[in-house]
Short mmCIF file of C-alpha atoms in Angstrom, two decimals:
data_model
loop_
_atom_site.label_atom_id
_atom_site.label_comp_id
_atom_site.label_asym_id
_atom_site.label_seq_id
_atom_site.Cartn_x
_atom_site.Cartn_y
_atom_site.Cartn_z
CA MET A 8 -17.48 3.05 5.70
CA MET A 9 -15.29 0.97 3.38
CA PRO A 10 -15.67 -2.15 1.26
CA SER A 11 -14.32 -5.18 3.12
CA SER A 12 -12.90 -6.61 -0.11
CA ALA A 13 -12.03 -5.18 -3.49
CA SER A 14 -14.07 -6.14 -6.52
CA SER A 15 -12.27 -7.82 -9.39
CA THR A 16 -14.23 -5.64 -11.82
CA PRO A 17 -13.22 -1.96 -11.73
CA LYS A 18 -16.10 0.33 -10.89
CA ILE A 19 -16.52 4.09 -11.08
CA TRP A 20 -17.64 5.42 -7.73
CA ALA A 21 -19.55 8.69 -7.31
CA HIS A 22 -17.97 9.27 -3.88
CA ASP A 23 -15.18 7.88 -1.73
CA VAL A 24 -16.75 8.42 1.67
CA PHE A 25 -20.22 8.94 3.08
CA LEU A 26 -20.11 11.28 6.09
CA SER A 27 -23.14 10.64 8.27
CA PHE A 28 -24.21 12.92 11.12
CA ARG A 29 -27.33 14.30 12.72
CA GLY A 30 -28.01 17.44 14.71
CA GLU A 31 -26.81 21.01 14.69
CA ASP A 32 -24.16 20.64 17.41
CA THR A 33 -21.37 19.47 15.07
CA ARG A 34 -22.64 20.69 11.69
CA ASN A 35 -20.42 23.81 11.59
CA SER A 36 -17.65 22.55 13.87
CA PHE A 37 -16.33 18.97 14.06
CA THR A 38 -18.26 17.62 11.05
CA ASP A 39 -17.41 20.61 8.89
CA HIS A 40 -13.71 20.43 9.79
CA LEU A 41 -13.59 16.67 9.12
CA TYR A 42 -15.33 17.15 5.79
CA HIS A 43 -12.74 19.67 4.65
CA ALA A 44 -9.82 17.58 5.98
CA LEU A 45 -11.02 14.64 3.87
CA ASN A 46 -11.49 16.74 0.75
CA GLN A 47 -8.09 18.33 1.27
CA ARG A 48 -6.61 14.87 0.80
CA GLY A 49 -8.50 14.41 -2.45
CA ILE A 50 -11.18 12.20 -0.85
CA ASP A 51 -14.57 12.91 -2.44
CA THR A 52 -16.90 13.05 0.55
CA PHE A 53 -20.69 13.02 0.45
CA ARG A 54 -22.20 15.15 3.20
CA ASP A 55 -25.95 14.75 3.36
CA ASP A 56 -26.71 18.37 4.25
CA GLU A 57 -24.78 19.68 1.23
CA LYS A 58 -25.32 17.45 -1.81
CA LEU A 59 -28.96 16.47 -1.43
CA LYS A 60 -31.13 18.08 -4.10
CA ARG A 61 -33.71 20.43 -2.67
CA GLY A 62 -37.15 18.87 -2.59
CA THR A 63 -35.75 15.32 -2.80
CA PHE A 64 -37.02 12.77 -0.31
CA ILE A 65 -34.11 12.12 2.01
CA GLY A 66 -34.39 8.34 2.45
CA PRO A 67 -33.86 7.14 -1.16
CA GLU A 68 -31.34 9.90 -1.88
CA LEU A 69 -29.18 8.94 1.08
CA SER A 70 -29.40 5.26 0.23
CA LYS A 71 -28.24 5.99 -3.30
CA ALA A 72 -25.33 8.10 -2.00
CA ILE A 73 -24.15 5.27 0.24
CA GLU A 74 -24.39 2.71 -2.57
CA GLU A 75 -22.39 4.98 -4.90
CA SER A 76 -19.55 5.44 -2.40
CA ARG A 77 -16.30 3.46 -2.67
CA MET A 78 -16.96 2.57 0.95
CA HIS A 79 -19.90 0.40 -0.15
CA GLU A 80 -19.42 -2.77 -2.15
CA LYS A 81 -21.10 -6.17 -2.22
CA GLU A 82 -23.50 -4.88 0.45
CA GLU A 83 -20.65 -4.81 2.97
CA LEU A 84 -19.57 -1.64 4.74
CA GLN A 85 -16.71 -0.52 6.89
CA VAL A 86 -18.08 1.92 9.43
CA PHE A 87 -15.94 4.25 11.52
CA PRO A 88 -17.95 5.72 14.43
CA VAL A 89 -16.91 8.90 16.22
CA PHE A 90 -18.15 9.15 19.79
CA TYR A 91 -18.36 12.90 20.14
CA HIS A 92 -18.13 13.77 23.84
CA VAL A 93 -20.00 10.62 24.77
CA LYS A 94 -18.67 7.32 26.09
CA PRO A 95 -19.11 4.27 23.84
CA SER A 96 -20.51 2.40 26.86
CA GLU A 97 -23.32 4.96 27.18
CA VAL A 98 -24.20 4.46 23.52
CA ARG A 99 -23.96 0.67 23.79
CA ASN A 100 -26.12 0.43 26.92
CA GLN A 101 -28.26 3.54 26.33
CA THR A 102 -27.45 5.03 29.72
CA GLY A 103 -27.04 8.65 30.80
CA SER A 104 -28.61 11.14 28.41
CA PHE A 105 -29.48 8.27 26.05
CA SER A 106 -31.66 6.68 28.73
CA GLN A 107 -33.68 9.87 29.17
CA ALA A 108 -34.06 10.40 25.42
CA PHE A 109 -35.24 6.83 24.81
CA ALA A 110 -37.72 7.08 27.66
CA LYS A 111 -39.35 10.06 25.94
CA HIS A 112 -39.39 8.35 22.56
CA GLU A 113 -40.91 5.18 23.99
CA GLU A 114 -43.79 7.20 25.39
CA LYS A 115 -44.61 8.49 21.89
CA THR A 116 -43.74 5.47 19.72
CA VAL A 117 -46.03 2.47 19.40
CA LEU A 118 -44.69 0.78 16.27
CA GLY A 119 -41.54 -0.74 17.71
CA GLY A 120 -39.17 1.76 16.08
CA VAL A 121 -37.36 2.46 19.34
CA GLY A 122 -36.27 -1.17 19.61
CA LYS A 123 -34.55 -0.91 16.22
CA TRP A 124 -32.77 2.25 17.33
CA ARG A 125 -31.55 0.57 20.49
CA LYS A 126 -30.22 -2.39 18.53
CA ALA A 127 -28.49 -0.13 16.01
CA LEU A 128 -26.76 1.89 18.73
CA THR A 129 -25.64 -1.27 20.52
CA GLU A 130 -24.12 -2.63 17.31
CA ILE A 131 -22.40 0.64 16.34
CA ALA A 132 -20.88 1.09 19.81
CA ILE A 133 -19.11 -2.28 19.54
CA ILE A 134 -17.21 -1.11 16.45
CA SER A 135 -13.76 0.35 17.05
CA GLY A 136 -13.74 4.06 16.31
CA TRP A 137 -12.65 7.35 17.83
CA ASP A 138 -13.62 8.47 21.32
CA LEU A 139 -13.39 12.26 21.39
CA ASP A 140 -13.40 13.81 24.85
CA LYS A 141 -11.96 16.86 26.58
CA ALA A 142 -8.55 15.18 26.87
CA ARG A 143 -8.00 15.26 23.08
CA GLY A 144 -8.13 18.20 20.75
CA GLU A 145 -10.59 17.99 17.85
CA SER A 146 -7.91 18.83 15.28
CA GLU A 147 -5.79 15.87 16.43
CA VAL A 148 -8.69 13.43 16.09
CA ILE A 149 -9.72 14.87 12.71
CA GLN A 150 -6.21 14.42 11.31
CA GLU A 151 -6.10 10.87 12.65
CA ILE A 152 -9.43 9.99 11.01
CA ALA A 153 -8.50 11.60 7.70
CA ASN A 154 -5.13 9.84 7.64
CA LYS A 155 -6.73 6.46 8.38
CA ILE A 156 -9.32 6.78 5.62
CA SER A 157 -6.79 8.15 3.14
CA ASN A 158 -4.46 5.21 3.74
CA ILE A 159 -7.27 2.66 3.43
CA LEU A 160 -8.48 4.17 0.16
CA THR A 161 -4.91 4.13 -1.13
CA SER A 162 -4.60 0.44 -0.29
CA MET A 163 -7.72 -0.22 -2.38
CA THR A 164 -5.95 0.87 -5.58
CA PRO A 165 -6.54 -1.82 -8.22
CA SER A 166 -3.58 -4.16 -8.71
CA ASP A 167 -2.03 -5.17 -12.01
CA SER A 168 -3.41 -8.11 -13.97
CA ASP A 169 -3.30 -11.56 -12.40
CA ASP A 170 -0.65 -12.68 -14.90
CA ARG A 171 1.82 -10.19 -13.46
CA LEU A 172 1.08 -11.16 -9.85
CA ILE A 173 2.14 -14.80 -10.14
CA GLY A 174 4.92 -15.51 -7.66
CA MET A 175 4.58 -12.12 -5.94
CA ASP A 176 3.48 -13.39 -2.52
CA SER A 177 6.93 -14.61 -1.48
CA ARG A 178 8.54 -11.40 -2.76
CA ILE A 179 6.06 -9.27 -0.81
CA GLU A 180 6.80 -11.24 2.36
CA LYS A 181 10.54 -10.80 1.85
CA MET A 182 10.14 -7.06 1.28
CA GLU A 183 8.05 -6.62 4.40
CA ALA A 184 10.62 -8.59 6.40
CA PHE A 185 13.35 -6.24 5.17
CA LEU A 186 11.21 -3.21 6.06
CA ASP A 187 10.78 -4.55 9.63
CA LEU A 188 7.71 -2.46 10.42
CA LYS A 189 7.75 -3.44 14.09
CA LYS A 190 10.87 -1.37 14.59
CA HIS A 191 9.75 2.20 15.19
CA ASP A 192 12.92 4.01 16.20
CA ASP A 193 14.77 4.08 12.89
CA VAL A 194 14.34 5.16 9.27
CA ARG A 195 14.87 2.34 6.81
CA THR A 196 15.45 2.42 3.04
CA ILE A 197 14.92 -0.68 0.90
CA GLY A 198 15.85 -0.90 -2.76
CA ILE A 199 14.45 -3.04 -5.58
CA TRP A 200 16.97 -3.40 -8.39
CA GLY A 201 16.74 -5.09 -11.80
CA MET A 202 16.28 -4.64 -15.52
CA GLY A 203 13.12 -3.17 -16.98
CA GLY A 204 9.97 -5.26 -17.18
CA ILE A 205 10.67 -7.70 -14.32
CA GLY A 206 7.96 -6.27 -12.03
CA LYS A 207 9.84 -3.83 -9.78
CA THR A 208 7.06 -1.24 -9.89
CA THR A 209 4.35 -3.87 -9.42
CA LEU A 210 6.09 -5.27 -6.35
CA ALA A 211 6.62 -1.80 -4.87
CA GLN A 212 2.97 -0.90 -5.46
CA LEU A 213 1.69 -4.11 -3.84
CA VAL A 214 3.90 -3.65 -0.78
CA PHE A 215 2.87 0.01 -0.60
CA ASN A 216 -0.82 -0.94 -0.69
CA ASN A 217 -0.30 -3.59 2.00
CA ILE A 218 1.45 -1.40 4.56
CA CYS A 219 0.54 2.25 3.89
CA ASN A 220 -2.17 2.29 6.56
CA GLN A 221 0.52 1.72 9.21
CA PHE A 222 1.95 5.21 8.63
CA GLN A 223 0.76 8.72 9.36
CA ALA A 224 0.96 9.51 5.65
CA SER A 225 2.21 7.89 2.46
CA CYS A 226 3.14 8.77 -1.11
CA PHE A 227 3.95 6.72 -4.21
CA LEU A 228 5.98 8.75 -6.72
CA GLY A 229 6.02 6.87 -10.01
CA ASN A 230 8.43 7.28 -12.92
CA VAL A 231 10.76 9.61 -11.00
CA LYS A 232 13.47 9.47 -13.67
CA ASP A 233 11.31 11.04 -16.38
CA LYS A 234 9.61 13.43 -13.95
CA SER A 235 12.96 14.83 -12.78
CA LYS A 236 14.49 15.86 -16.10
CA ASN A 237 14.51 19.55 -15.16
CA SER A 238 14.17 21.63 -12.00
CA ASP A 239 10.53 22.56 -12.69
CA LEU A 240 9.58 18.88 -12.76
CA VAL A 241 11.47 18.23 -9.52
CA VAL A 242 9.56 21.09 -7.90
CA SER A 243 6.32 19.46 -9.08
CA LEU A 244 7.33 16.21 -7.37
CA GLN A 245 8.19 18.10 -4.18
CA LYS A 246 4.73 19.67 -4.25
CA VAL A 247 3.18 16.20 -4.57
CA LEU A 248 5.07 15.14 -1.45
CA PHE A 249 3.78 18.19 0.39
CA LYS A 250 0.21 17.46 -0.58
CA LYS A 251 0.35 13.73 0.20
CA LEU A 252 2.50 13.80 3.33
CA LEU A 253 1.87 17.20 4.88
CA TYR A 254 -1.57 18.01 3.41
CA SER A 255 -0.49 21.47 2.40
CA GLY A 256 0.58 23.29 -0.71
CA ASP A 257 3.68 25.18 0.33
CA ASP A 258 4.64 28.00 -2.00
CA ILE A 259 7.71 26.30 -3.51
CA HIS A 260 9.47 28.25 -6.27
CA ASN A 261 12.64 26.22 -6.72
CA VAL A 262 14.23 22.91 -5.77
CA HIS A 263 16.34 24.39 -2.96
CA MET A 264 13.27 25.98 -1.35
CA GLY A 265 11.44 22.65 -1.57
CA MET A 266 14.32 20.81 0.04
CA ASN A 267 14.48 23.29 2.90
CA SER A 268 10.74 23.11 3.53
CA LEU A 269 10.56 19.32 3.39
CA SER A 270 13.64 18.86 5.59
CA ARG A 271 12.10 21.20 8.16
CA ARG A 272 8.65 19.60 8.34
CA LEU A 273 9.09 15.87 7.63
CA PRO A 274 11.19 14.89 10.72
CA SER A 275 8.03 14.97 12.86
CA LYS A 276 6.14 12.49 10.65
CA LYS A 277 6.23 8.72 10.30
CA VAL A 278 5.78 8.31 6.55
CA LEU A 279 6.04 5.77 3.77
CA ILE A 280 7.52 6.93 0.46
CA VAL A 281 8.06 4.98 -2.74
CA LEU A 282 10.42 6.49 -5.33
CA ASP A 283 9.83 4.46 -8.45
CA ASP A 284 12.31 4.27 -11.35
CA VAL A 285 15.15 6.38 -9.93
CA ASP A 286 18.41 6.64 -11.87
CA HIS A 287 20.43 9.29 -10.00
CA LYS A 288 21.33 9.95 -6.39
CA LYS A 289 20.36 13.62 -6.69
CA GLN A 290 16.73 12.65 -7.34
CA ILE A 291 16.65 10.95 -3.94
CA GLU A 292 18.40 13.85 -2.22
CA ASP A 293 16.01 16.40 -3.74
CA LEU A 294 12.92 14.49 -2.62
CA VAL A 295 13.69 12.72 0.67
CA GLY A 296 17.18 13.93 1.60
CA MET A 297 19.42 11.79 3.76
CA ASP A 298 17.93 12.37 7.23
CA TRP A 299 14.65 14.23 6.77
CA LEU A 300 12.11 11.64 7.89
CA GLY A 301 10.68 10.90 11.31
CA PRO A 302 11.31 7.69 13.31
CA GLY A 303 9.55 4.64 11.90
CA SER A 304 9.53 6.02 8.34
CA ARG A 305 10.29 3.75 5.39
CA ILE A 306 11.53 4.48 1.86
CA ILE A 307 11.26 2.04 -1.05
CA ILE A 308 13.34 2.78 -4.15
CA THR A 309 13.07 0.96 -7.48
CA THR A 310 15.89 1.38 -9.97
CA ARG A 311 17.89 -0.23 -12.77
CA ASN A 312 21.08 1.24 -11.26
CA GLU A 313 22.53 -1.22 -8.74
CA HIS A 314 25.39 1.14 -7.88
CA LEU A 315 22.86 3.80 -6.81
CA LEU A 316 21.44 1.51 -4.14
CA LYS A 317 24.91 0.58 -2.86
CA VAL A 318 25.67 4.27 -2.40
CA PHE A 319 22.37 5.28 -0.83
CA THR A 320 21.16 2.31 1.20
CA PRO A 321 23.17 0.92 4.13
#
């Protein structure tokens, strides 16, 4: 679930995601693995079997959890169904095992509750989600779901004030044209150059928010110049890349080790990286190298050093 539009008034959310499931069949397998994959990406996930207070009536508590999630706003939700070893058509039409189950319930229910269940299943099965069957491994689907939600939450990051966004639309369009996201067989680097205070970072952030959900993973590294003043700080930035792009915390002890690890693992990923406020070529080489990224990847660099972009970008 996600809000369909961002509120203009910042709000503190108790959770990012509400993970809804019923039954014991996935509690300690698919659901548990998805829960940990989301939390590994820093996504605070409410799981109803874990965070409900003992002795609390489930209905109101669950309703409150949904309302306090970032995925709920203005009474509008984004729902992502997972069809776990069942065809969406069976859910939509209540055929197969659903037909037998509903027949039993209809024998016992006289208050019309079954009709509401049928309607709810029909509506949920129309929504685009993930169809997990024997042809796809659970780990692959879990990573795909976690990446999708992570990218959407990232794109919901509040923008700067309206005063700073005036005239940005045309610049965003131009940037996205340069990035040429429809081309998937190359790695492209785009630079934003100019003096301080003209909105380079704001533009990069807005473009990042607009397109990050089109990549397997994404990372916005802000203020690279100040965060790269010594090797320990560079290592810290490399660790951020590992966490955001590879969802792991490799045991990196020095810059060279980080470069080797990133260059070995990133070529298989389509990623989006923003390096904000760069002032030296070595900072780029330490963090994204020259040919480390997988096909379709994009790099955005903001800098005050025009010569740097002429050297690094084609």
